[in-house]
Amino acid sequence: MDDCYVTNLLCWWNAKPTMDDVAGCASRLVKEIDTVKPKVIVALGALPIQFFTGLKGKQVRGSCIWSDDFNCWIVCTWQPTVVLTVSPGLIAD
């Protein structure tokens, strides 16, 4: 597992985070990314997708987007609990 680094968008637990919450942790997250220098970031959910790409999750979910800001690829995908709890027909779009 030397090639994998896991972190969170927020520095604290929040069941319904907002972009204002993300702003409170953004400098820490950017420092981590600058230190680790990932080749790929997997954005799990709408808020991480919006933070890393500036786009809404629905617009880019399922895409792999190059980020000049982070100098790596951003893979945009579902938040894991959505995949586990939502009917498959609802996420097929």
mmCIF file of C-alpha atoms in Angstrom:
data_model
loop_
_atom_site.group_PDB
_atom_site.id
_atom_site.type_symbol
_atom_site.label_atom_id
_atom_site.label_comp_id
_atom_site.label_asym_id
_atom_site.label_seq_id
_atom_site.Cartn_x
_atom_site.Cartn_y
_atom_site.Cartn_z
ATOM 1 C CA MET A 1 0.000 0.000 0.000
ATOM 2 C CA ASP A 2 2.942 2.374 -0.359
ATOM 3 C CA ASP A 3 1.373 3.686 -3.542
ATOM 4 C CA CYS A 4 -1.937 4.728 -1.992
ATOM 5 C CA TYR A 5 -2.748 7.672 0.271
ATOM 6 C CA VAL A 6 -6.182 8.209 1.775
ATOM 7 C CA THR A 7 -7.461 11.473 3.240
ATOM 8 C CA ASN A 8 -10.722 13.329 3.737
ATOM 9 C CA LEU A 9 -12.055 16.532 2.290
ATOM 10 C CA LEU A 10 -13.065 17.722 5.780
ATOM 11 C CA CYS A 11 -11.031 17.753 8.981
ATOM 12 C CA TRP A 12 -14.025 16.840 11.139
ATOM 13 C CA TRP A 13 -17.177 14.730 10.940
ATOM 14 C CA ASN A 14 -20.159 16.417 9.346
ATOM 15 C CA ALA A 15 -23.073 14.402 7.969
ATOM 16 C CA LYS A 16 -24.160 17.196 5.596
ATOM 17 C CA PRO A 17 -21.109 19.286 4.749
ATOM 18 C CA THR A 18 -21.240 22.454 2.679
ATOM 19 C CA MET A 19 -18.637 24.227 0.576
ATOM 20 C CA ASP A 20 -18.177 26.608 3.532
ATOM 21 C CA ASP A 21 -17.127 23.596 5.635
ATOM 22 C CA VAL A 22 -14.724 22.550 2.891
ATOM 23 C CA ALA A 23 -13.222 26.050 2.814
ATOM 24 C CA GLY A 24 -12.269 25.606 6.479
ATOM 25 C CA CYS A 25 -10.121 22.582 5.601
ATOM 26 C CA ALA A 26 -8.970 23.521 2.103
ATOM 27 C CA SER A 27 -5.500 24.779 3.076
ATOM 28 C CA ARG A 28 -4.770 21.555 4.984
ATOM 29 C CA LEU A 29 -5.955 19.422 2.079
ATOM 30 C CA VAL A 30 -3.949 21.380 -0.501
ATOM 31 C CA LYS A 31 -0.801 21.056 1.677
ATOM 32 C CA GLU A 32 -1.346 17.287 1.870
ATOM 33 C CA ILE A 33 -1.747 17.064 -1.900
ATOM 34 C CA ASP A 34 1.355 19.218 -2.474
ATOM 35 C CA THR A 35 3.326 16.907 -0.165
ATOM 36 C CA VAL A 36 2.055 13.587 -1.530
ATOM 37 C CA LYS A 37 2.011 14.669 -5.217
ATOM 38 C CA PRO A 38 -0.591 12.127 -6.349
ATOM 39 C CA LYS A 39 -0.945 11.027 -9.951
ATOM 40 C CA VAL A 40 -4.674 10.454 -9.461
ATOM 41 C CA ILE A 41 -7.246 11.786 -7.001
ATOM 42 C CA VAL A 42 -10.511 9.872 -6.713
ATOM 43 C CA ALA A 43 -13.238 12.364 -5.805
ATOM 44 C CA LEU A 44 -15.918 10.354 -4.004
ATOM 45 C CA GLY A 45 -19.085 12.402 -4.193
ATOM 46 C CA ALA A 46 -20.518 15.738 -5.247
ATOM 47 C CA LEU A 47 -18.657 17.974 -2.786
ATOM 48 C CA PRO A 48 -15.170 16.583 -3.540
ATOM 49 C CA ILE A 49 -15.964 16.726 -7.254
ATOM 50 C CA GLN A 50 -16.959 20.380 -6.914
ATOM 51 C CA PHE A 51 -13.858 21.180 -4.836
ATOM 52 C CA PHE A 52 -11.410 19.537 -7.245
ATOM 53 C CA THR A 53 -13.027 20.458 -10.568
ATOM 54 C CA GLY A 54 -15.263 23.455 -9.882
ATOM 55 C CA LEU A 55 -18.081 21.543 -11.586
ATOM 56 C CA LYS A 56 -21.245 19.909 -10.291
ATOM 57 C CA GLY A 57 -21.015 16.163 -9.744
ATOM 58 C CA LYS A 58 -23.885 15.411 -12.087
ATOM 59 C CA GLN A 59 -22.010 17.135 -14.948
ATOM 60 C CA VAL A 60 -18.803 15.118 -14.663
ATOM 61 C CA ARG A 61 -19.515 11.993 -12.626
ATOM 62 C CA GLY A 62 -17.870 9.071 -14.382
ATOM 63 C CA SER A 63 -15.227 11.302 -15.958
ATOM 64 C CA CYS A 64 -11.490 11.507 -15.548
ATOM 65 C CA ILE A 65 -10.409 15.168 -15.731
ATOM 66 C CA TRP A 66 -6.894 16.631 -15.772
ATOM 67 C CA SER A 67 -6.342 19.263 -13.064
ATOM 68 C CA ASP A 68 -3.688 21.892 -13.701
ATOM 69 C CA ASP A 69 -4.242 23.128 -10.129
ATOM 70 C CA PHE A 70 -3.257 19.767 -8.614
ATOM 71 C CA ASN A 71 -1.129 18.482 -11.514
ATOM 72 C CA CYS A 72 -2.932 15.145 -11.603
ATOM 73 C CA TRP A 73 -6.024 13.372 -12.857
ATOM 74 C CA ILE A 74 -9.302 13.692 -10.966
ATOM 75 C CA VAL A 75 -11.585 10.662 -11.209
ATOM 76 C CA CYS A 76 -15.148 11.779 -10.476
ATOM 77 C CA THR A 77 -17.400 9.127 -9.001
ATOM 78 C CA TRP A 78 -20.240 8.436 -6.588
ATOM 79 C CA GLN A 79 -19.926 8.755 -2.832
ATOM 80 C CA PRO A 80 -19.733 5.107 -1.637
ATOM 81 C CA THR A 81 -22.821 5.213 0.603
ATOM 82 C CA VAL A 82 -24.922 6.341 -2.363
ATOM 83 C CA VAL A 83 -23.906 3.258 -4.302
ATOM 84 C CA LEU A 84 -24.759 1.047 -1.339
ATOM 85 C CA THR A 85 -28.120 2.596 -0.488
ATOM 86 C CA VAL A 86 -29.744 3.858 -3.694
ATOM 87 C CA SER A 87 -31.733 1.751 -6.127
ATOM 88 C CA PRO A 88 -29.573 0.866 -9.164
ATOM 89 C CA GLY A 89 -32.137 2.414 -11.525
ATOM 90 C CA LEU A 90 -31.675 5.819 -9.912
ATOM 91 C CA ILE A 91 -27.940 6.084 -10.602
ATOM 92 C CA ALA A 92 -27.972 4.671 -14.117
ATOM 93 C CA ASP A 93 -28.222 8.141 -15.702
#
